[in-house]
Amino acid sequence: MSPPRPTRLAVWLAASALLVALVPALLLVGVALRDLTAREQERAAERSAQLARAVAAEVGRFLDAQIIHLTELRISAEAHTGSLPDDEQLKLHLAANPVLRAVMLVNAAGRVVHEEPEDPDLQGSDLSGQPWLRDAWRRGQPTWSAATISSHTGQPAVTLVVPGRTWSVVGYLDLVALGEIVERTRTGPVGGVTVLDRDGTVLADRDRRLVGEHASLREVPLVKRALFGEEGTDLVELEGEARLGSVATVPHTAWVVLVSEPTQAAFAKLERSRLVLLLVLVAGLAVAMLTARLLSQRILRPVRALADHARALAEGQAVPAVAGGTATRFRELDELAHRFDDMAEAVRARERALQASEASYRRIVDSPLVGVARTDRRGRVLFANEALARLLGEPGSAQVVGRSMNDYYQDPGQRALMVSDVLTAGRSTNREVTLRRADGKLATGLLNVALDGETLIGMVVDITALKQGAAERERLEQQLERAQRVEAVGRLAGGVAHDLNNVLTAIIGFAHMLAEAVPPGHEERESVDGILEAAGRAAGLTRSLLAFSRKQPLQPRPVDLRELVRGVAGMLRRLLGEDVEFVLDLPEEPLVAVVDPARLEQVLVNLGTNARDAMPGGGRLTVAAARATLDPAEAAGLGLDGAGPWARLTVRDTGQGMSEEVQRQAFEPFFTTKGTGKGTGLGLSIVHGIVRQHGGAVAVESRPGEGATFTIWLPASEAAAGSLAPAPAAPLGPGGRETVLVGEDEEAVRRVFTTTLRRAGYTVVEAQDGADAVARFREQRAAIDLCILDVIMPRLNGREALEAIRLLKPEARVLLVSGFTGNVLEERGLETESVGLLQKPLAPADLLRRVREALDRP
Amino acid sequence: MPRLPRLAWLLPALALGACHREPIKLGGVFNLSGRHYDLGVSGRNGATLAVEELNAAGGVGGRRLELVVRDDQQDPQAARRAVQALVDLGVVAIVGHMTSAMTEATLAQANQAHVLMVSPTASAAKFQGLDDWLVALYLSTRASTDAITEQMAGPGKVRRLAILQDLSNRAFTQAWVDGVGEGLGRRGGETAVFTFTSGEARSLAEVAGRALAARADAVLVLANSLDSASLCQQIRKADARIPIYGSDWGFTNDVVAHGGRAVEGVVFTQKVNMEDRSPGFRRFLEAYQARFGRAPDFAAALSYEAVLLVAEGLRRDTTREGLRRAILSLGSFQGVQGRLEVDRFGDVARTQYLMTIRDGRIVPVE
């Protein structure tokens, strides 16, 4: 139900003023009207009654005159003893009185003894049956007959009897005179005077027809009462018209005079007075209304001005002070104006503060960082800022307003849950939500929803990038951790391998020497061979360790990876067996990378072996190669330096796959999922080491039961690929006569080298460390043809020693020997081609062959 | 003003009801101002009383009756104008005229307009047995003349009858002259007719003198009440003993007042027993007295009865044709003195009363 509409003040004021004026006025007018009506009605009634009485009196006088007249005649008749005055006298009587049409002298028996004018029909007639004669005799007084309407004249006629003891005089009277009386009566144009006989029949009326037709007014109640002798005044209805009527009875007869006037005419004066009163009232009201209006305007003008000012103020317009401009007559209104100005000033001040606050909040709300929305409880957006629009991928906030926030949730249930939380808990909650942007992408937001009256205010921060960054960082950290772990293990393995290689070099060297001393077939020869075999296996192990720890010297050159893959394909097919389908996916264009082909072959074989073991029930192995680019972030994520381009090798199997845990440890040395004795746990470590040594990266993608994909990224090269065919081996000279400097801090190893070289005919200059080696070379630089320098030595290491020797003799031939790789050299940017590398452990034959090659090199 | 709309729907219904209550107009044509006005005024009064009583009882079929009265002035031309005016006003029927002469003057008009005229007192034999638009409540003169000649044949048998005939209502008086002449003739008697015209005769004494000069056994007065009274006076002045007979037309209450002792012993016919004191008739007498301040005469009673008959017909049909059919097929209806038979020609059979005046009162002949 709507509240009642408030009344307008102007209306109320006017109405009040009117009421104040109206109520007394109406009361006054009402009282006056009542009095006036009563008085006027009384007056009209009195006037009417007076008139009726006057007419009745006149009729009575008229009838009295007739009685006197006939009485004179009777007296005269009695004087003349039974005769009327002589005819002449009677004729004069009749002539003098036109009313008297006939006069008769009746004897005591009721017979007409004399009549004038003469009428043979009447002469001697018996009138004793006439009720009027009987009445007159009985009463002994002049008596009137019932009036009749003469069929001769159409006018009323009546018989008057003046009885006497012997003679009675009967007069036949024409009542035309009644009509004259009626006509004479001044009643106004619409007034009526009617004379009625004793049964209500009309004897005289202005309307002659009523007389002629013997009309009866007996049914008119006023008349009926009058016929029973009751005079009075009342409202009557005559021929359908309401009239004010008065009745009076005529003396001597039971006749009635009815005077009537249409009420309209009878009360005309009253109506006029009423009209005047009404006009006065209306005029008074008009004046009152005018006054009320003026009054209300006077009061309302300043109020309206205030209202206008208030409206202007509300609309934010500049509002001048009210009080100064509109001084009124009313102290209260002036006071109000002053207060209004105070209020306006306060409002302005508050508005400014509000604007400042609003601006401040606006800046907050308009923050590009936080999306803000106000929605109704169903999620319809009532307000949204630009940040939210950006977050939702909409061109502007206008496109968001009016829509349902549910449209933007990947799972609207998230919103329902939050709203439900807010409504039940009554406080804001924070939650991470996934929003679907207009472009279909998903965005992650941190959303805070709070209840604000009937609406909800949501604030959301786009944390998509943050989330991605965090994930990326976690991944990188894991990768780094893994790399560091692998690195550490590698360093450890390298160190072990280096020391072990020294030991193995000695063992193998001495074992070979022993083997030469023990002829084949000798019973001790088997033991020596056993030592050599075990030492060989140990050497393989250390090589693997070195490969993994990237301490294995590389011999890189530009290679077309397609050829490399094709070359190893046959071996892989054999390795995989019948159950595994082998698929190659190679580009048509050459894909060149600078690699050590042997090492890379080892990588592919290791991966193939790994795949085979993952597909015990058969499957498919796909080896693909392609040229690829990586964006810097991806490259960084993989631990790759440089911008590419990259050669990508992919080895994909359909095997049992790996869990994340397994993937994390897959490249760690000695980690294996295979049963004891089935693998060394070095396969993938070696892959990792080799690829990293080539400046590349390896990654694995797998899920349990869905196979695994190993991807290798290598720096692609624009150089032309060389042949993959191995360089022909130089003829193995058994020895030579040249002088060889052996710089080796490990005495056992130095002894093996020197012994082997001397036995093969070389002159050996021994040095115990790098500095010693440089000193010996300076001493005998002309004699020394070749320097064999251990890379790791006290005082000066192999590299430093090499540099020193090269300073002394730039063309000096040098073979570096190391349990590690040739990194030391590479880091210095030395051309490894100019320096031979020997990797421990080293069999004597190998040493001799490499020394011969170095010496024989042009 | 919440009441107005709720009442508003009633307005059409009220209008409809008002339409429904449109009064039925009934014409009345009486002689009110010409000669013989006494019958006319009585007729008007009787009809007026009947209409007022019917309306007071709820009207006819829920509709009021409205009596529209016109004065025929006992003048054929005025009568024709009056009837035409009533026909034009759309009256359903006309009560009147009170005399046969006027009825004769306008019956053709009524037949043409198909408006039923119900005459309380027109009694000329010539209207009997006709398929016309007249219903005559008054038995024709024949029954009256038969009754009066029967009486004449009694003790003091009348052999020679002087008849005083007013030619101003010739349709009636001639029927009487013929009827009485025929009745007396059958019994070997004879009649001598002395005519005059009411209002034109210089002296009724002279008329009466001529009749008495014929040495008749009895005199029959066929005139209105005033003339009848006057003629009786003239006859008695000359001959105190000769039997006087009269017609129901002339011998009303007025004749007693005007005739005095001269009318004592006059024998005349009446079709309404004014001495009837049965409750129904007494109620009528009282109502009439109260309403008009005087006693009714037979004309008033018959006029009252005429309206009752029309009302009976209107209860069955309110169209002009339907009303005629209804009345002609009524068979009988409740009159002012018991049930009356209406035949298919609209002629009403009623009892004849032979009355005389004794000590100034009208009483049945013993």
Short mmCIF file of C-alpha atoms in Angstrom, two decimals, chain A residues 410-799:
data_model
loop_
_atom_site.label_atom_id
_atom_site.label_comp_id
_atom_site.label_asym_id
_atom_site.label_seq_id
_atom_site.Cartn_x
_atom_site.Cartn_y
_atom_site.Cartn_z
CA GLN A 410 34.25 -20.58 -15.06
CA ASP A 411 32.26 -22.31 -12.39
CA PRO A 412 29.30 -20.18 -11.22
CA GLY A 413 29.19 -22.45 -8.21
CA GLN A 414 32.26 -20.61 -6.95
CA ARG A 415 30.29 -17.39 -6.82
CA ALA A 416 27.29 -19.02 -5.24
CA LEU A 417 29.54 -20.49 -2.58
CA MET A 418 31.11 -17.14 -1.85
CA VAL A 419 27.84 -15.25 -1.73
CA SER A 420 26.45 -17.93 0.51
CA ASP A 421 29.50 -17.56 2.78
CA VAL A 422 29.08 -13.81 2.92
CA LEU A 423 25.38 -14.02 3.61
CA THR A 424 25.67 -16.66 6.29
CA ALA A 425 28.86 -15.46 7.93
CA GLY A 426 27.92 -11.82 7.47
CA ARG A 427 31.49 -10.79 6.78
CA SER A 428 33.60 -10.55 3.73
CA THR A 429 35.59 -13.50 2.57
CA ASN A 430 38.54 -13.91 0.28
CA ARG A 431 38.80 -16.62 -2.24
CA GLU A 432 40.74 -17.46 -5.30
CA VAL A 433 38.41 -17.68 -8.25
CA THR A 434 38.78 -18.65 -11.86
CA LEU A 435 37.16 -16.22 -14.22
CA ARG A 436 36.45 -16.69 -17.87
CA ARG A 437 37.40 -13.60 -19.82
CA ALA A 438 35.43 -12.29 -22.76
CA ASP A 439 38.16 -13.67 -25.06
CA GLY A 440 37.66 -17.10 -23.57
CA LYS A 441 40.95 -17.16 -21.66
CA LEU A 442 40.89 -18.02 -18.02
CA ALA A 443 42.07 -15.61 -15.42
CA THR A 444 42.75 -16.20 -11.78
CA GLY A 445 41.57 -13.58 -9.37
CA LEU A 446 41.76 -13.10 -5.69
CA LEU A 447 38.25 -12.01 -4.84
CA ASN A 448 36.91 -10.33 -1.78
CA VAL A 449 33.17 -10.14 -1.45
CA ALA A 450 31.41 -8.08 1.18
CA LEU A 451 27.78 -7.42 1.86
CA ASP A 452 26.69 -3.80 1.52
CA GLY A 453 23.03 -3.46 2.32
CA GLU A 454 21.12 -5.30 -0.32
CA THR A 455 24.10 -5.30 -2.65
CA LEU A 456 27.38 -7.11 -2.76
CA ILE A 457 30.69 -5.43 -3.32
CA GLY A 458 33.34 -7.52 -4.91
CA MET A 459 37.00 -6.59 -5.25
CA VAL A 460 39.20 -8.74 -7.35
CA VAL A 461 42.91 -8.69 -8.02
CA ASP A 462 44.21 -10.34 -11.13
CA ILE A 463 46.76 -12.83 -9.91
CA THR A 464 47.00 -14.79 -13.13
CA ALA A 465 50.56 -13.60 -13.86
CA LEU A 466 51.52 -13.98 -10.23
CA LYS A 467 50.23 -17.51 -10.22
CA GLN A 468 52.02 -18.29 -13.46
CA GLY A 469 55.22 -16.65 -12.15
CA ALA A 470 55.04 -18.58 -8.93
CA ALA A 471 54.56 -21.81 -10.79
CA GLU A 472 57.41 -20.92 -13.07
CA ARG A 473 59.65 -20.00 -10.19
CA GLU A 474 58.86 -23.19 -8.41
CA ARG A 475 59.64 -25.09 -11.53
CA LEU A 476 62.88 -23.20 -12.00
CA GLU A 477 63.82 -23.70 -8.41
CA GLN A 478 63.21 -27.37 -8.72
CA GLN A 479 65.18 -27.41 -11.92
CA LEU A 480 67.98 -25.47 -10.33
CA GLU A 481 67.96 -27.69 -7.35
CA ARG A 482 68.07 -30.68 -9.59
CA ALA A 483 70.82 -29.15 -11.67
CA GLN A 484 72.81 -28.29 -8.58
CA ARG A 485 72.32 -31.74 -7.23
CA VAL A 486 73.36 -33.27 -10.50
CA GLU A 487 76.25 -30.84 -10.62
CA ALA A 488 77.36 -31.75 -7.15
CA VAL A 489 77.06 -35.39 -7.81
CA GLY A 490 78.88 -34.84 -11.08
CA ARG A 491 81.70 -32.99 -9.35
CA LEU A 492 81.94 -35.74 -6.82
CA ALA A 493 81.81 -38.35 -9.50
CA GLY A 494 84.37 -36.41 -11.52
CA GLY A 495 86.72 -36.17 -8.58
CA VAL A 496 86.35 -39.82 -7.81
CA ALA A 497 86.72 -40.69 -11.44
CA HIS A 498 89.84 -38.51 -11.74
CA ASP A 499 91.58 -40.10 -8.80
CA LEU A 500 90.35 -43.49 -9.83
CA ASN A 501 91.59 -42.87 -13.34
CA ASN A 502 95.07 -42.15 -12.00
CA VAL A 503 94.94 -45.38 -10.04
CA LEU A 504 93.49 -47.23 -13.02
CA THR A 505 96.11 -45.75 -15.31
CA ALA A 506 98.75 -47.16 -13.03
CA ILE A 507 96.99 -50.50 -12.69
CA ILE A 508 96.37 -50.83 -16.38
CA GLY A 509 99.87 -49.66 -17.19
CA PHE A 510 101.54 -52.00 -14.84
CA ALA A 511 99.18 -54.84 -15.77
CA HIS A 512 100.09 -54.38 -19.44
CA MET A 513 103.72 -54.43 -18.52
CA LEU A 514 103.10 -57.58 -16.54
CA ALA A 515 101.16 -59.06 -19.39
CA GLU A 516 104.04 -58.45 -21.70
CA ALA A 517 106.24 -60.17 -19.20
CA VAL A 518 103.97 -63.17 -18.89
CA PRO A 519 103.63 -64.95 -22.21
CA PRO A 520 100.19 -66.12 -23.24
CA GLY A 521 99.36 -69.51 -21.98
CA HIS A 522 101.24 -68.97 -18.85
CA GLU A 523 99.19 -69.78 -15.81
CA GLU A 524 99.82 -66.29 -14.43
CA ARG A 525 98.69 -64.74 -17.64
CA GLU A 526 95.05 -65.43 -16.81
CA SER A 527 95.39 -63.47 -13.61
CA VAL A 528 97.01 -60.56 -15.44
CA ASP A 529 94.25 -60.63 -18.02
CA GLY A 530 91.74 -60.66 -15.13
CA ILE A 531 93.38 -57.54 -13.74
CA LEU A 532 93.28 -55.88 -17.13
CA GLU A 533 89.63 -56.81 -17.68
CA ALA A 534 88.57 -55.56 -14.25
CA ALA A 535 90.61 -52.43 -14.74
CA GLY A 536 88.96 -51.96 -18.13
CA ARG A 537 85.52 -52.24 -16.60
CA ALA A 538 86.53 -49.77 -13.92
CA ALA A 539 87.82 -47.48 -16.65
CA GLY A 540 84.42 -47.72 -18.41
CA LEU A 541 82.74 -46.82 -15.16
CA THR A 542 84.92 -43.83 -14.69
CA ARG A 543 84.27 -42.79 -18.29
CA SER A 544 80.58 -42.95 -17.64
CA LEU A 545 81.02 -40.91 -14.54
CA LEU A 546 83.04 -38.40 -16.43
CA ALA A 547 80.51 -38.25 -19.24
CA PHE A 548 77.82 -37.58 -16.74
CA SER A 549 79.90 -35.00 -14.94
CA ARG A 550 80.79 -33.44 -18.22
CA LYS A 551 84.43 -33.91 -17.50
CA GLN A 552 84.76 -36.11 -20.51
CA PRO A 553 86.65 -34.41 -23.27
CA LEU A 554 84.52 -33.71 -26.35
CA GLN A 555 85.58 -33.71 -29.93
CA PRO A 556 82.78 -31.58 -31.45
CA ARG A 557 82.23 -30.77 -35.12
CA PRO A 558 79.27 -29.73 -37.30
CA VAL A 559 77.09 -32.71 -37.87
CA ASP A 560 73.81 -33.13 -39.72
CA LEU A 561 71.67 -34.60 -37.03
CA ARG A 562 69.47 -36.36 -39.61
CA GLU A 563 72.48 -38.38 -40.69
CA LEU A 564 73.45 -38.99 -37.14
CA VAL A 565 69.99 -40.29 -36.30
CA ARG A 566 69.83 -42.42 -39.46
CA GLY A 567 73.25 -43.79 -38.57
CA VAL A 568 72.19 -44.92 -35.17
CA ALA A 569 68.75 -46.14 -36.34
CA GLY A 570 69.92 -49.62 -37.24
CA MET A 571 71.51 -50.13 -33.87
CA LEU A 572 68.35 -48.82 -32.15
CA ARG A 573 66.15 -51.22 -34.13
CA ARG A 574 68.22 -54.13 -32.98
CA LEU A 575 68.25 -52.80 -29.48
CA LEU A 576 64.42 -52.38 -29.40
CA GLY A 577 63.61 -55.77 -30.76
CA GLU A 578 60.60 -57.02 -32.73
CA ASP A 579 57.85 -55.83 -30.40
CA VAL A 580 58.61 -52.18 -30.64
CA GLU A 581 57.77 -50.18 -33.72
CA PHE A 582 60.49 -47.71 -34.58
CA VAL A 583 59.46 -44.48 -36.26
CA LEU A 584 61.68 -41.77 -37.62
CA ASP A 585 60.41 -38.27 -38.15
CA LEU A 586 63.12 -36.16 -39.73
CA PRO A 587 63.01 -32.85 -41.56
CA GLU A 588 63.83 -32.52 -45.22
CA GLU A 589 66.35 -29.76 -44.66
CA PRO A 590 69.70 -30.48 -43.05
CA LEU A 591 69.71 -29.90 -39.34
CA VAL A 592 73.24 -29.10 -38.31
CA ALA A 593 74.62 -28.87 -34.79
CA VAL A 594 78.18 -28.80 -33.51
CA VAL A 595 78.37 -31.98 -31.57
CA ASP A 596 80.62 -34.88 -30.70
CA PRO A 597 78.82 -37.47 -32.83
CA ALA A 598 80.01 -40.40 -30.76
CA ARG A 599 78.65 -38.81 -27.62
CA LEU A 600 75.37 -37.93 -29.22
CA GLU A 601 75.03 -41.46 -30.53
CA GLN A 602 75.55 -42.61 -26.98
CA VAL A 603 72.71 -40.22 -25.93
CA LEU A 604 70.30 -41.74 -28.44
CA VAL A 605 71.29 -45.26 -27.51
CA ASN A 606 70.87 -44.55 -23.83
CA LEU A 607 67.40 -43.06 -24.48
CA GLY A 608 66.50 -46.00 -26.71
CA THR A 609 67.55 -48.42 -24.00
CA ASN A 610 65.51 -46.53 -21.49
CA ALA A 611 62.47 -46.63 -23.79
CA ARG A 612 62.82 -50.32 -24.44
CA ASP A 613 62.87 -50.99 -20.74
CA ALA A 614 59.70 -48.85 -20.37
CA MET A 615 57.91 -50.94 -23.02
CA PRO A 616 58.30 -54.52 -21.95
CA GLY A 617 55.11 -55.48 -23.77
CA GLY A 618 56.05 -53.64 -26.95
CA GLY A 619 55.00 -50.28 -28.26
CA ARG A 620 56.23 -47.53 -30.50
CA LEU A 621 59.36 -45.43 -30.34
CA THR A 622 59.45 -42.22 -32.31
CA VAL A 623 62.67 -40.34 -32.87
CA ALA A 624 62.10 -36.93 -34.36
CA ALA A 625 64.39 -34.08 -35.22
CA ALA A 626 63.38 -30.55 -36.03
CA ARG A 627 64.56 -27.02 -36.08
CA ALA A 628 62.89 -25.00 -33.38
CA THR A 629 62.80 -21.67 -31.68
CA LEU A 630 62.24 -20.94 -28.06
CA ASP A 631 61.16 -17.74 -26.48
CA PRO A 632 63.66 -16.43 -23.98
CA ALA A 633 61.54 -17.43 -21.01
CA GLU A 634 61.22 -20.99 -22.21
CA ALA A 635 64.88 -21.11 -23.00
CA ALA A 636 65.72 -19.76 -19.57
CA GLY A 637 63.37 -22.25 -18.01
CA LEU A 638 65.27 -25.03 -19.68
CA GLY A 639 68.60 -23.57 -18.56
CA LEU A 640 69.60 -22.69 -22.09
CA ASP A 641 71.74 -19.72 -22.97
CA GLY A 642 71.50 -17.87 -26.20
CA ALA A 643 68.69 -17.05 -28.51
CA GLY A 644 68.79 -20.12 -30.71
CA PRO A 645 67.99 -21.32 -33.19
CA TRP A 646 67.80 -24.76 -31.78
CA ALA A 647 67.88 -28.27 -33.03
CA ARG A 648 65.34 -30.39 -31.26
CA LEU A 649 65.57 -34.10 -30.93
CA THR A 650 62.60 -35.93 -29.56
CA VAL A 651 62.46 -39.49 -28.35
CA ARG A 652 58.96 -40.59 -27.55
CA ASP A 653 57.84 -43.91 -26.29
CA THR A 654 54.46 -45.38 -25.52
CA GLY A 655 55.60 -47.09 -22.38
CA GLN A 656 54.53 -47.08 -18.81
CA GLY A 657 55.49 -43.47 -18.23
CA MET A 658 56.85 -41.87 -15.13
CA SER A 659 55.46 -40.27 -12.06
CA GLU A 660 56.48 -36.74 -11.28
CA GLU A 661 58.68 -38.01 -8.51
CA VAL A 662 60.48 -40.31 -10.89
CA GLN A 663 60.78 -37.52 -13.45
CA ARG A 664 62.37 -35.27 -10.87
CA GLN A 665 65.11 -37.86 -10.15
CA ALA A 666 65.37 -39.34 -13.61
CA PHE A 667 68.61 -37.63 -14.49
CA GLU A 668 70.30 -38.30 -11.17
CA PRO A 669 73.20 -40.81 -11.31
CA PHE A 670 72.55 -44.21 -9.92
CA PHE A 671 68.82 -43.53 -9.76
CA THR A 672 67.05 -46.42 -11.34
CA THR A 673 63.62 -47.88 -11.35
CA LYS A 674 64.90 -51.09 -12.76
CA GLY A 675 65.59 -54.08 -10.61
CA THR A 676 68.93 -54.61 -8.95
CA GLY A 677 71.62 -55.52 -11.49
CA LYS A 678 69.54 -54.48 -14.44
CA GLY A 679 71.07 -51.06 -14.90
CA THR A 680 73.74 -48.82 -13.64
CA GLY A 681 71.41 -45.88 -13.06
CA LEU A 682 73.77 -43.82 -15.15
CA GLY A 683 72.01 -43.95 -18.53
CA LEU A 684 69.92 -40.79 -18.24
CA SER A 685 72.65 -39.09 -16.16
CA ILE A 686 75.03 -39.59 -19.03
CA VAL A 687 72.40 -38.24 -21.45
CA HIS A 688 72.01 -35.20 -19.26
CA GLY A 689 75.78 -34.73 -18.90
CA ILE A 690 76.49 -35.06 -22.60
CA VAL A 691 73.67 -32.73 -23.62
CA ARG A 692 74.64 -30.14 -21.04
CA GLN A 693 78.28 -30.48 -22.13
CA HIS A 694 77.09 -29.59 -25.64
CA GLY A 695 75.43 -26.44 -24.28
CA GLY A 696 72.00 -27.99 -24.68
CA ALA A 697 69.20 -29.13 -22.47
CA VAL A 698 67.13 -32.18 -21.98
CA ALA A 699 63.58 -32.32 -20.63
CA VAL A 700 61.17 -35.09 -19.99
CA GLU A 701 57.39 -35.09 -20.20
CA SER A 702 55.52 -38.06 -18.98
CA ARG A 703 52.59 -39.32 -17.11
CA PRO A 704 52.18 -42.71 -15.61
CA GLY A 705 50.71 -45.06 -18.22
CA GLU A 706 50.99 -42.52 -21.01
CA GLY A 707 54.54 -43.00 -22.18
CA ALA A 708 57.39 -40.52 -21.99
CA THR A 709 58.84 -37.93 -24.28
CA PHE A 710 62.48 -36.87 -23.97
CA THR A 711 63.26 -33.64 -25.75
CA ILE A 712 66.82 -32.54 -26.39
CA TRP A 713 67.61 -29.01 -27.34
CA LEU A 714 70.96 -28.31 -28.97
CA PRO A 715 72.30 -25.09 -30.44
CA ALA A 716 71.75 -25.33 -34.17
CA SER A 717 74.63 -24.35 -36.37
CA GLU A 718 74.71 -22.78 -39.80
CA ALA A 719 78.04 -24.47 -40.62
CA ALA A 720 78.19 -27.18 -43.24
CA ALA A 721 78.20 -30.59 -41.79
CA GLY A 722 81.26 -32.67 -42.11
CA SER A 723 81.49 -36.37 -42.77
CA LEU A 724 80.65 -38.59 -39.96
CA ALA A 725 83.24 -41.18 -40.97
CA PRO A 726 85.89 -41.47 -38.28
CA ALA A 727 89.32 -40.17 -39.13
CA PRO A 728 91.54 -43.02 -40.26
CA ALA A 729 93.78 -44.21 -37.47
CA ALA A 730 97.42 -43.28 -37.91
CA PRO A 731 99.71 -46.26 -38.23
CA LEU A 732 100.78 -47.32 -34.86
CA GLY A 733 104.46 -46.85 -34.58
CA PRO A 734 105.77 -48.96 -31.90
CA GLY A 735 107.77 -46.16 -30.64
CA GLY A 736 110.27 -43.52 -31.56
CA ARG A 737 113.47 -41.84 -30.72
CA GLU A 738 112.09 -38.43 -29.83
CA THR A 739 112.31 -36.85 -26.44
CA VAL A 740 109.08 -36.60 -24.48
CA LEU A 741 108.52 -34.47 -21.39
CA VAL A 742 106.14 -36.12 -18.96
CA GLY A 743 104.69 -33.73 -16.38
CA GLU A 744 102.69 -35.76 -13.93
CA ASP A 745 102.36 -35.22 -10.20
CA GLU A 746 101.03 -38.73 -9.54
CA GLU A 747 104.14 -40.79 -9.26
CA ALA A 748 102.57 -44.18 -10.13
CA VAL A 749 101.06 -42.74 -13.28
CA ARG A 750 104.31 -40.92 -14.19
CA ARG A 751 106.13 -44.19 -13.74
CA VAL A 752 103.71 -46.06 -16.01
CA PHE A 753 104.05 -43.31 -18.70
CA THR A 754 107.83 -43.04 -18.49
CA THR A 755 108.32 -46.82 -18.40
CA THR A 756 106.02 -47.35 -21.40
CA LEU A 757 107.67 -44.53 -23.37
CA ARG A 758 111.22 -45.59 -22.58
CA ARG A 759 110.42 -49.20 -23.47
CA ALA A 760 109.17 -47.93 -26.80
CA GLY A 761 112.51 -46.11 -27.38
CA TYR A 762 111.60 -42.58 -26.41
CA THR A 763 113.76 -40.39 -24.25
CA VAL A 764 111.69 -39.24 -21.32
CA VAL A 765 112.16 -36.12 -19.26
CA GLU A 766 110.23 -36.41 -16.04
CA ALA A 767 108.68 -33.52 -14.18
CA GLN A 768 106.86 -33.75 -10.85
CA ASP A 769 104.44 -30.89 -11.36
CA GLY A 770 103.59 -28.02 -13.72
CA ALA A 771 106.30 -25.67 -12.61
CA ASP A 772 108.82 -28.47 -12.77
CA ALA A 773 107.61 -29.33 -16.26
CA VAL A 774 108.05 -25.71 -17.44
CA ALA A 775 111.51 -25.60 -15.85
CA ARG A 776 112.57 -28.85 -17.58
CA PHE A 777 111.19 -27.62 -20.91
CA ARG A 778 113.11 -24.35 -20.59
CA GLU A 779 116.25 -26.34 -19.93
CA GLN A 780 115.84 -28.77 -22.75
CA ARG A 781 113.46 -27.02 -25.08
CA ALA A 782 115.47 -27.87 -28.14
CA ALA A 783 115.46 -31.57 -27.29
CA ILE A 784 111.93 -32.00 -26.19
CA ASP A 785 109.62 -32.89 -29.08
CA LEU A 786 106.47 -33.47 -27.12
CA CYS A 787 105.13 -32.52 -23.76
CA ILE A 788 102.66 -34.76 -21.95
CA LEU A 789 101.15 -32.72 -19.20
CA ASP A 790 98.72 -33.85 -16.58
CA VAL A 791 95.96 -31.28 -16.41
CA ILE A 792 95.76 -31.26 -12.68
CA MET A 793 99.02 -30.69 -10.99
CA PRO A 794 100.27 -28.74 -8.04
CA ARG A 795 101.97 -25.35 -8.48
CA LEU A 796 101.16 -24.95 -12.13
CA ASN A 797 98.39 -27.02 -13.55
CA GLY A 798 98.50 -28.51 -16.99
CA ARG A 799 96.89 -25.58 -18.71
#
